Short mmCIF file of C-alpha atoms in Angstrom, two decimals:
data_model
loop_
_atom_site.label_atom_id
_atom_site.label_comp_id
_atom_site.label_asym_id
_atom_site.label_seq_id
_atom_site.Cartn_x
_atom_site.Cartn_y
_atom_site.Cartn_z
CA UNK A 10 0.11 -0.11 0.07
CA UNK A 11 1.22 3.35 -0.84
CA UNK A 12 2.65 5.43 2.12
CA UNK A 13 0.61 8.45 1.32
CA UNK A 14 -2.67 6.84 1.79
CA UNK A 15 -4.02 7.01 5.39
CA UNK A 16 -4.42 3.71 7.22
CA UNK A 17 -7.62 4.95 8.67
CA UNK A 18 -9.28 5.76 5.19
CA UNK A 19 -8.06 2.19 3.97
CA UNK A 20 -9.54 0.25 6.97
CA UNK A 21 -12.85 2.19 6.64
CA UNK A 22 -13.32 1.38 3.18
CA UNK A 23 -12.27 -2.34 3.62
CA UNK A 24 -14.34 -2.68 6.77
CA UNK A 25 -17.22 -0.93 4.82
CA UNK A 26 -16.94 -3.61 1.91
CA UNK A 27 -16.48 -6.60 4.07
CA UNK A 28 -19.80 -5.08 6.03
CA UNK A 29 -21.41 -5.07 2.50
CA UNK A 30 -20.35 -8.15 0.85
CA UNK A 31 -23.90 -9.76 0.92
CA UNK A 32 -25.37 -6.85 -0.67
CA UNK A 33 -22.42 -6.60 -3.37
CA UNK A 34 -22.91 -10.52 -4.02
CA UNK A 35 -26.61 -9.94 -4.63
CA UNK A 36 -25.91 -7.10 -7.19
CA UNK A 37 -23.66 -9.56 -8.77
CA UNK A 38 -26.05 -12.37 -8.94
CA UNK A 39 -28.53 -9.92 -10.63
CA UNK A 40 -26.16 -8.92 -13.14
CA UNK A 41 -24.90 -12.29 -13.90
CA UNK A 42 -28.50 -13.54 -14.71
CA UNK A 43 -29.27 -10.44 -16.45
CA UNK A 44 -26.01 -10.31 -18.82
CA UNK A 45 -25.14 -13.90 -19.37
CA UNK A 46 -27.70 -16.29 -20.69
CA UNK A 47 -26.02 -19.24 -19.35
CA UNK A 48 -25.84 -18.50 -15.59
CA UNK A 49 -29.71 -18.36 -15.93
CA UNK A 50 -29.83 -22.04 -16.08
CA UNK A 51 -28.09 -22.25 -12.61
CA UNK A 52 -30.44 -22.52 -9.52
CA UNK A 53 -30.61 -19.13 -7.87
CA UNK A 54 -29.23 -20.61 -4.59
CA UNK A 55 -26.57 -22.26 -6.29
CA UNK A 56 -25.20 -19.11 -8.00
CA UNK A 57 -25.95 -17.02 -4.87
CA UNK A 58 -23.66 -19.33 -2.99
CA UNK A 59 -20.97 -19.30 -5.33
CA UNK A 60 -20.99 -15.57 -5.86
CA UNK A 61 -20.90 -14.85 -2.06
CA UNK A 62 -17.59 -17.10 -1.82
CA UNK A 63 -15.81 -15.46 -4.91
CA UNK A 64 -16.73 -11.87 -3.34
CA UNK A 65 -15.42 -12.85 -0.17
CA UNK A 66 -12.16 -14.38 -1.61
CA UNK A 67 -11.94 -11.24 -3.44
CA UNK A 68 -11.96 -9.05 -0.55
CA UNK A 69 -9.80 -11.27 1.54
CA UNK A 70 -7.12 -11.15 -0.95
CA UNK A 71 -7.32 -7.27 -0.58
CA UNK A 72 -7.50 -7.23 3.16
CA UNK A 73 -6.46 -10.15 5.12
CA UNK A 74 -4.16 -12.13 2.86
CA UNK A 75 -2.33 -8.93 1.77
CA UNK A 76 -1.94 -9.72 -1.89
CA UNK A 77 -1.50 -13.20 -1.75
CA UNK A 78 -3.65 -16.18 -2.66
CA UNK A 79 -4.08 -18.51 0.36
CA UNK A 80 -4.05 -22.31 -0.52
CA UNK A 81 -7.69 -22.81 0.69
CA UNK A 82 -8.75 -19.76 -1.53
CA UNK A 83 -7.07 -21.47 -4.61
CA UNK A 84 -8.81 -24.79 -3.84
CA UNK A 85 -12.17 -22.83 -3.63
CA UNK A 86 -11.57 -21.15 -7.18
CA UNK A 87 -10.53 -24.50 -8.54
CA UNK A 88 -13.95 -26.20 -7.37
CA UNK A 89 -15.66 -23.20 -9.07
CA UNK A 90 -14.11 -24.05 -12.21
CA UNK A 91 -14.67 -27.60 -12.11
CA UNK A 92 -18.33 -27.00 -10.99
CA UNK A 93 -18.90 -24.60 -14.33
CA UNK A 94 -17.61 -27.04 -16.60
CA UNK A 95 -19.76 -29.87 -15.51
CA UNK A 96 -22.56 -27.22 -15.62
CA UNK A 97 -21.66 -26.63 -19.41
CA UNK A 98 -20.63 -22.75 -18.65
CA UNK A 99 -18.18 -21.83 -21.53
CA UNK A 100 -14.77 -20.03 -20.67
CA UNK A 101 -16.04 -16.85 -22.25
CA UNK A 102 -18.81 -16.92 -19.84
CA UNK A 103 -16.34 -17.38 -16.93
CA UNK A 104 -14.28 -14.38 -17.88
CA UNK A 105 -17.10 -12.50 -18.37
CA UNK A 106 -18.62 -13.24 -14.85
CA UNK A 107 -14.94 -12.42 -13.47
CA UNK A 108 -15.20 -9.14 -15.05
CA UNK A 109 -18.59 -8.41 -13.66
CA UNK A 110 -17.47 -9.16 -10.20
CA UNK A 111 -14.90 -6.66 -10.23
CA UNK A 112 -16.92 -3.80 -11.88
CA UNK A 113 -19.39 -4.18 -9.25
CA UNK A 114 -16.88 -4.53 -6.14
CA UNK A 115 -15.17 -1.38 -7.57
CA UNK A 116 -18.65 0.35 -8.18
CA UNK A 117 -19.53 -0.02 -4.51
CA UNK A 118 -16.07 0.83 -3.34
CA UNK A 119 -16.48 4.37 -5.18
CA UNK A 120 -20.06 4.86 -3.63
CA UNK A 121 -18.59 4.14 -0.31
CA UNK A 122 -15.57 6.37 -0.74
CA UNK A 123 -17.98 9.32 -1.88
CA UNK A 124 -20.26 8.38 1.08
CA UNK A 125 -17.60 8.38 3.88
CA UNK A 126 -15.35 11.10 1.95
CA UNK A 127 -12.57 9.20 1.72
CA UNK A 128 -9.38 9.99 0.10
CA UNK A 129 -9.67 8.70 -3.69
CA UNK A 130 -6.12 7.34 -3.47
CA UNK A 131 -7.69 4.37 -1.29
CA UNK A 132 -10.37 3.54 -4.06
CA UNK A 133 -7.34 3.48 -6.77
CA UNK A 134 -5.01 1.40 -4.43
CA UNK A 135 -8.07 -0.79 -3.98
CA UNK A 136 -8.87 -1.12 -7.83
CA UNK A 137 -5.16 -2.20 -8.43
CA UNK A 138 -5.47 -4.88 -5.98
CA UNK A 139 -8.78 -6.44 -6.96
CA UNK A 140 -7.28 -6.31 -10.71
CA UNK A 141 -4.55 -8.28 -9.50
CA UNK A 142 -6.76 -10.61 -7.85
CA UNK A 143 -8.82 -11.00 -10.71
CA UNK A 144 -5.88 -12.00 -13.02
CA UNK A 145 -4.73 -14.49 -10.43
CA UNK A 146 -8.42 -16.06 -9.96
CA UNK A 147 -9.11 -16.05 -13.67
CA UNK A 148 -5.89 -18.30 -14.38
CA UNK A 149 -6.91 -20.70 -11.24
CA UNK A 150 -10.40 -21.13 -12.06
CA UNK A 151 -10.02 -21.44 -16.21
CA UNK A 152 -7.08 -23.93 -15.40
CA UNK A 153 -9.60 -26.09 -13.52
CA UNK A 154 -12.36 -25.63 -16.05
CA UNK A 155 -10.20 -26.67 -19.14
CA UNK A 156 -8.90 -29.92 -17.15
CA UNK A 157 -12.48 -30.93 -16.58
CA UNK A 158 -13.81 -30.25 -20.21
CA UNK A 159 -10.63 -32.07 -21.50
CA UNK A 160 -11.73 -34.88 -19.45
CA UNK A 161 -15.28 -34.69 -20.43
CA UNK A 162 -14.47 -34.54 -24.11
CA UNK A 163 -11.94 -37.50 -23.97
CA UNK A 164 -14.47 -39.46 -22.10
CA UNK A 165 -17.18 -38.67 -24.58
CA UNK A 166 -14.68 -39.44 -27.58
CA UNK A 167 -13.86 -42.98 -25.87
CA UNK A 168 -17.37 -43.65 -25.40
CA UNK A 169 -17.87 -43.05 -29.39
CA UNK A 170 -14.81 -44.81 -30.16
CA UNK A 171 -16.22 -47.85 -28.09
CA UNK A 172 -19.51 -47.85 -29.79
CA UNK A 173 -17.93 -47.54 -33.35
CA UNK A 174 -15.52 -50.45 -32.62
CA UNK A 175 -18.39 -52.59 -31.21
CA UNK A 176 -20.46 -51.76 -34.64
CA UNK A 177 -17.52 -52.91 -36.61
CA UNK A 178 -16.68 -56.14 -34.52
CA UNK A 179 -20.05 -57.01 -33.87
CA UNK A 180 -19.94 -57.05 -30.18
CA UNK A 181 -22.64 -54.79 -29.24
CA UNK A 182 -26.40 -56.26 -28.63
CA UNK A 183 -29.05 -55.17 -30.54
CA UNK A 184 -30.15 -52.59 -27.81
CA UNK A 185 -26.79 -51.15 -27.64
CA UNK A 186 -26.51 -50.85 -31.30
CA UNK A 187 -29.99 -48.64 -31.27
CA UNK A 188 -29.08 -46.53 -28.00
CA UNK A 189 -25.75 -45.69 -29.80
CA UNK A 190 -27.63 -44.74 -33.15
CA UNK A 191 -30.01 -42.41 -31.32
CA UNK A 192 -27.21 -41.15 -28.88
CA UNK A 193 -25.09 -40.04 -32.15
CA UNK A 194 -27.76 -39.32 -34.69
CA UNK A 195 -27.29 -42.38 -36.72
CA UNK A 196 -30.16 -43.85 -38.73
CA UNK A 197 -30.65 -47.02 -37.33
CA UNK A 198 -32.79 -48.07 -40.24
CA UNK A 199 -30.21 -47.10 -42.82
CA UNK A 200 -27.53 -49.11 -44.77
CA UNK A 201 -23.96 -48.23 -44.29
CA UNK A 202 -20.60 -48.96 -45.54
CA UNK A 203 -17.57 -50.04 -43.67
CA UNK A 204 -14.49 -48.30 -44.48
CA UNK A 205 -10.78 -48.57 -43.21
CA UNK A 206 -8.34 -46.02 -44.07
CA UNK A 207 -4.53 -46.51 -43.89
CA UNK A 208 -2.85 -42.84 -43.88
CA UNK A 209 0.64 -42.37 -44.21
CA UNK A 210 1.25 -42.40 -40.40
CA UNK A 211 -0.50 -43.70 -37.64
CA UNK A 212 -3.42 -41.75 -36.24
CA UNK A 213 -4.80 -41.30 -32.64
CA UNK A 214 -8.32 -41.19 -31.53
CA UNK A 215 -8.50 -37.48 -31.22
CA UNK A 216 -7.10 -37.11 -34.81
CA UNK A 217 -9.67 -39.29 -36.47
CA UNK A 218 -11.64 -37.05 -37.52
CA UNK A 219 -9.24 -34.38 -38.64
CA UNK A 220 -7.14 -36.86 -40.49
CA UNK A 221 -10.05 -37.92 -43.04
CA UNK A 222 -9.77 -37.28 -46.43
CA UNK A 223 -11.67 -34.16 -47.47
CA UNK A 224 -13.68 -36.06 -49.58
CA UNK A 225 -15.23 -38.29 -46.60
CA UNK A 226 -15.70 -35.38 -44.20
CA UNK A 227 -19.43 -34.57 -45.67
CA UNK A 228 -20.50 -37.85 -45.63
CA UNK A 229 -22.57 -38.94 -42.55
CA UNK A 230 -21.29 -41.67 -40.41
CA UNK A 231 -18.70 -42.24 -37.51
CA UNK A 232 -14.99 -42.85 -37.43
CA UNK A 233 -12.27 -44.12 -34.78
CA UNK A 234 -9.28 -45.38 -34.30
CA UNK A 235 -8.26 -49.22 -34.67
CA UNK A 236 -4.60 -50.09 -34.64
CA UNK A 237 -2.81 -47.45 -36.87
CA UNK A 238 -5.74 -46.84 -38.91
CA UNK A 239 -8.86 -44.86 -39.14
CA UNK A 240 -11.89 -47.10 -39.09
CA UNK A 241 -15.75 -46.52 -39.38
CA UNK A 242 -18.94 -46.51 -41.42
CA UNK A 243 -20.43 -44.35 -44.04
CA UNK A 244 -23.95 -44.06 -45.59
CA UNK A 245 -22.33 -44.33 -49.16
CA UNK A 246 -19.04 -45.21 -50.50
CA UNK A 247 -16.55 -42.32 -50.70
CA UNK A 248 -15.00 -40.87 -53.93
CA UNK A 249 -11.48 -41.52 -54.89
CA UNK A 250 -8.67 -40.33 -52.73
CA UNK A 251 -4.89 -40.54 -53.56
CA UNK A 252 -3.57 -39.58 -50.42
CA UNK A 253 -4.11 -42.64 -48.26
CA UNK A 254 -5.35 -46.17 -48.97
CA UNK A 255 -8.99 -46.99 -48.44
CA UNK A 256 -10.77 -50.26 -48.07
CA UNK A 257 -14.57 -50.42 -48.23
CA UNK A 258 -17.03 -53.15 -47.72
CA UNK A 259 -20.49 -53.95 -48.94
CA UNK A 260 -23.58 -51.99 -47.58
CA UNK A 261 -25.09 -53.63 -44.36
CA UNK A 262 -27.41 -52.48 -41.58
CA UNK A 263 -25.76 -51.48 -38.40
CA UNK A 264 -26.21 -55.12 -36.72
CA UNK A 265 -24.44 -56.63 -39.54
CA UNK A 266 -21.54 -54.41 -40.25
CA UNK A 267 -18.89 -56.50 -38.85
CA UNK A 268 -19.39 -58.23 -42.07
CA UNK A 269 -18.51 -55.28 -44.17
CA UNK A 270 -15.59 -54.44 -41.84
CA UNK A 271 -14.18 -57.60 -42.48
CA UNK A 272 -14.40 -57.30 -46.25
CA UNK A 273 -13.23 -53.63 -45.88
CA UNK A 274 -10.12 -54.82 -43.71
CA UNK A 275 -9.10 -57.21 -46.29
CA UNK A 276 -9.31 -54.63 -49.03
CA UNK A 277 -7.05 -52.29 -47.33
CA UNK A 278 -4.35 -54.90 -46.41
CA UNK A 279 -4.71 -56.18 -50.17
CA UNK A 280 -4.29 -52.63 -51.72
CA UNK A 281 -1.65 -51.82 -49.11
CA UNK A 282 0.26 -54.91 -50.05
CA UNK A 283 0.05 -54.31 -53.70
CA UNK A 284 1.41 -50.37 -53.26
CA UNK A 285 -2.06 -49.11 -54.37
CA UNK A 286 -3.51 -45.91 -53.00
CA UNK A 287 -7.07 -44.56 -53.40
CA UNK A 288 -10.36 -45.96 -52.57
CA UNK A 289 -10.96 -49.68 -53.04
CA UNK A 290 -14.15 -51.64 -52.99
CA UNK A 291 -13.36 -55.16 -51.92
CA UNK A 292 -15.16 -56.45 -55.00
CA UNK A 293 -13.02 -54.27 -57.36
CA UNK A 294 -9.85 -55.95 -56.11
CA UNK A 295 -11.13 -59.46 -57.34
CA UNK A 296 -8.78 -62.31 -57.32
CA UNK A 297 -5.89 -60.04 -55.64
CA UNK A 298 -7.81 -60.50 -52.28
CA UNK A 299 -7.29 -64.09 -52.62
CA UNK A 300 -4.00 -63.83 -53.98
CA UNK A 301 -3.10 -61.71 -50.78
CA UNK A 302 -5.07 -63.89 -48.11
CA UNK A 303 -4.05 -67.62 -49.31
CA UNK A 304 -0.65 -67.63 -48.39
CA UNK A 305 -0.30 -71.74 -48.64
CA UNK A 306 -1.66 -71.73 -52.35
CA UNK A 307 0.79 -68.41 -53.11
CA UNK A 308 3.82 -70.25 -51.35
CA UNK A 309 3.39 -73.37 -53.60
CA UNK A 310 3.10 -71.74 -56.96
CA UNK A 311 5.89 -68.97 -55.91
CA UNK A 312 8.16 -71.96 -55.51
CA UNK A 313 7.04 -73.49 -58.54
CA UNK A 314 7.45 -70.79 -60.74
CA UNK A 315 9.33 -67.53 -59.32
CA UNK A 316 11.80 -69.49 -57.52
CA UNK A 317 12.93 -71.32 -60.50
CA UNK A 318 13.35 -68.24 -62.65
CA UNK A 319 14.95 -66.38 -59.91
CA UNK A 320 17.64 -69.16 -59.69
CA UNK A 321 18.46 -68.77 -63.03
CA UNK A 322 21.06 -66.48 -64.87
CA UNK A 323 19.10 -63.00 -65.51
CA UNK A 324 16.34 -64.44 -63.14
CA UNK A 325 15.27 -61.05 -62.09
CA UNK A 326 15.38 -59.58 -66.02
CA UNK A 327 13.17 -62.79 -66.84
CA UNK A 328 10.67 -62.06 -63.95
CA UNK A 329 10.36 -58.40 -64.64
CA UNK A 330 9.91 -59.15 -68.52
CA UNK A 331 7.24 -61.69 -67.76
CA UNK A 332 5.38 -59.46 -65.30
CA UNK A 333 5.26 -56.72 -67.96
CA UNK A 334 4.20 -59.23 -70.43
CA UNK A 335 1.04 -59.91 -68.39
CA UNK A 336 0.42 -56.56 -67.57
CA UNK A 337 0.54 -55.62 -71.37
CA UNK A 338 -2.19 -58.35 -72.11
CA UNK A 339 0.56 -60.49 -73.39
CA UNK A 340 1.10 -58.43 -76.29
CA UNK A 341 4.59 -58.57 -77.46
CA UNK A 342 4.32 -54.99 -79.40
CA UNK A 343 3.30 -53.01 -76.11
CA UNK A 344 5.53 -55.10 -73.72
CA UNK A 345 8.59 -54.06 -75.90
CA UNK A 346 7.46 -50.47 -75.75
CA UNK A 347 7.12 -50.49 -71.92
CA UNK A 348 10.53 -52.50 -71.44
CA UNK A 349 12.42 -50.19 -74.16
CA UNK A 350 13.73 -53.21 -75.88
CA UNK A 351 13.25 -54.81 -79.31
CA UNK A 352 10.10 -57.23 -79.59
CA UNK A 353 12.29 -59.96 -80.34
CA UNK A 354 14.21 -59.59 -77.16
CA UNK A 355 10.72 -59.74 -75.55
CA UNK A 356 10.03 -63.17 -77.48
CA UNK A 357 13.55 -64.58 -76.60
CA UNK A 358 12.77 -63.96 -72.64
CA UNK A 359 9.24 -65.19 -72.77
CA UNK A 360 10.43 -68.29 -74.86
CA UNK A 361 13.57 -68.74 -72.11
CA UNK A 362 10.65 -68.45 -69.38
CA UNK A 363 8.92 -71.26 -70.96
CA UNK A 364 11.86 -73.44 -71.32
CA UNK A 365 13.05 -73.14 -67.75
CA UNK A 366 9.60 -73.73 -66.40
CA UNK A 367 8.82 -76.29 -68.75
CA UNK A 368 5.39 -74.91 -69.66
CA UNK A 369 3.60 -73.26 -72.39
CA UNK A 370 1.99 -69.72 -72.30
CA UNK A 371 -0.70 -71.12 -74.68
CA UNK A 372 -2.20 -73.00 -71.68
CA UNK A 373 -4.80 -70.88 -69.90
CA UNK A 374 -4.12 -72.78 -66.57
CA UNK A 375 -0.61 -72.26 -66.76
CA UNK A 376 -0.93 -68.35 -67.43
CA UNK A 377 -3.14 -68.26 -64.51
CA UNK A 378 -1.10 -69.78 -62.21
CA UNK A 379 2.13 -68.06 -63.16
CA UNK A 380 0.11 -64.46 -62.77
CA UNK A 381 -0.80 -65.75 -59.36
CA UNK A 382 2.69 -66.44 -58.38
CA UNK A 383 3.90 -63.36 -59.67
CA UNK A 384 1.39 -61.06 -58.03
CA UNK A 385 2.03 -63.21 -54.67
CA UNK A 386 5.55 -62.58 -54.90
CA UNK A 387 5.11 -58.83 -55.43
CA UNK A 388 2.66 -58.67 -52.69
CA UNK A 389 5.16 -60.45 -50.04
CA UNK A 390 8.14 -58.33 -51.31
CA UNK A 391 6.15 -55.40 -50.49
CA UNK A 392 5.00 -56.39 -47.06
CA UNK A 393 8.39 -57.31 -46.28
CA UNK A 394 9.79 -54.06 -47.11
CA UNK A 395 7.16 -51.81 -45.54
CA UNK A 396 6.39 -54.01 -42.55
CA UNK A 397 2.71 -54.41 -43.46
CA UNK A 398 0.91 -57.52 -41.86
CA UNK A 399 -0.05 -60.04 -44.46
CA UNK A 400 -3.83 -61.05 -44.40
CA UNK A 401 -4.65 -64.54 -43.45
CA UNK A 402 -6.92 -66.69 -45.33
CA UNK A 403 -10.40 -66.71 -43.98
CA UNK A 404 -10.83 -70.51 -43.64
CA UNK A 405 -12.46 -72.40 -41.02
CA UNK A 406 -9.45 -72.26 -38.57
CA UNK A 407 -8.48 -68.73 -39.08
CA UNK A 408 -9.68 -65.09 -39.28
CA UNK A 409 -8.69 -62.13 -41.15
CA UNK A 410 -6.20 -60.27 -39.02
CA UNK A 411 -7.95 -56.85 -37.48
CA UNK A 412 -5.66 -54.78 -35.60
CA UNK A 413 -7.36 -53.50 -32.47
#
């Protein structure tokens, strides 16, 4: 306190404000209910008790505590911040309320100073001290408020994520499925496609919505994180997106979405294994789904064809030429253009493959098996290079691998 301020004036001002604390609190309550709509939702008794506490803490800071915030004062302010978070009071409204408290305390201080003919320096010193208290109180209250809001948001996100995972894995009861649909604004009678999105890097639960390709954002549905992927369901199949790899399952009702998600998972694993980006419907991947999933058949055909070629002289060159030959529809001219070699070179290499394998590429079954072996070999090499999981054959004794 400034030496120029008479101790008597300061004491008289503070004593009068403490005496008028109920009057000040009542004026604050009235102002809050008039100025801030969210405070009208609170019961009058609850709001009045809170405001009386805040006014008393402010006056205590000015007087008894001499500019320091006591531990019990901080605890009381934190309790107010937590309570308001649970009551749905926003941070903006909290700040507005603190300003209102300060304004009305200072307004009463001016009235008392005039009434008692006190030195104006006392009111000025009081204002400076009250503003300092307001700054400290605001930090304490908003920190506690934000902490609770963060917990509530995470709790809601986890409940939503648990619902999405339950729908996709088929672990919810019909009642739980229906209740969740109502809670999250999902039509329980509609059909949805399951999607599994593999981005460039792992996604957290809180990033799931922000990491969605922009083409997906406008489509009604729910998402969450499963493993390192984003997974969910949409009312319609998304448009193409080249920034990620997306597997899409068939349309199903909510209670049967596990079927769609199983195929969406196979689709994204298959597409990722073949180095494909964009959106891939499970049916559009065709035989590649089986090539990726059936490891036993793939191993047999790889040993029968690819390994024999790889062990020969110029094995890599022969395999690359054969793969290009199939990709070009078995047209020598197109294959030669792609490989930048003479047509006779292509013919020689294909003939050499037939000789080493003791087969004829005029035989459709041989062509089919060779194509399968080459695709499986490419799939395995990419999975090994990028550390991708290989889908398991969905037979009687195995299930498609689902990261969770």
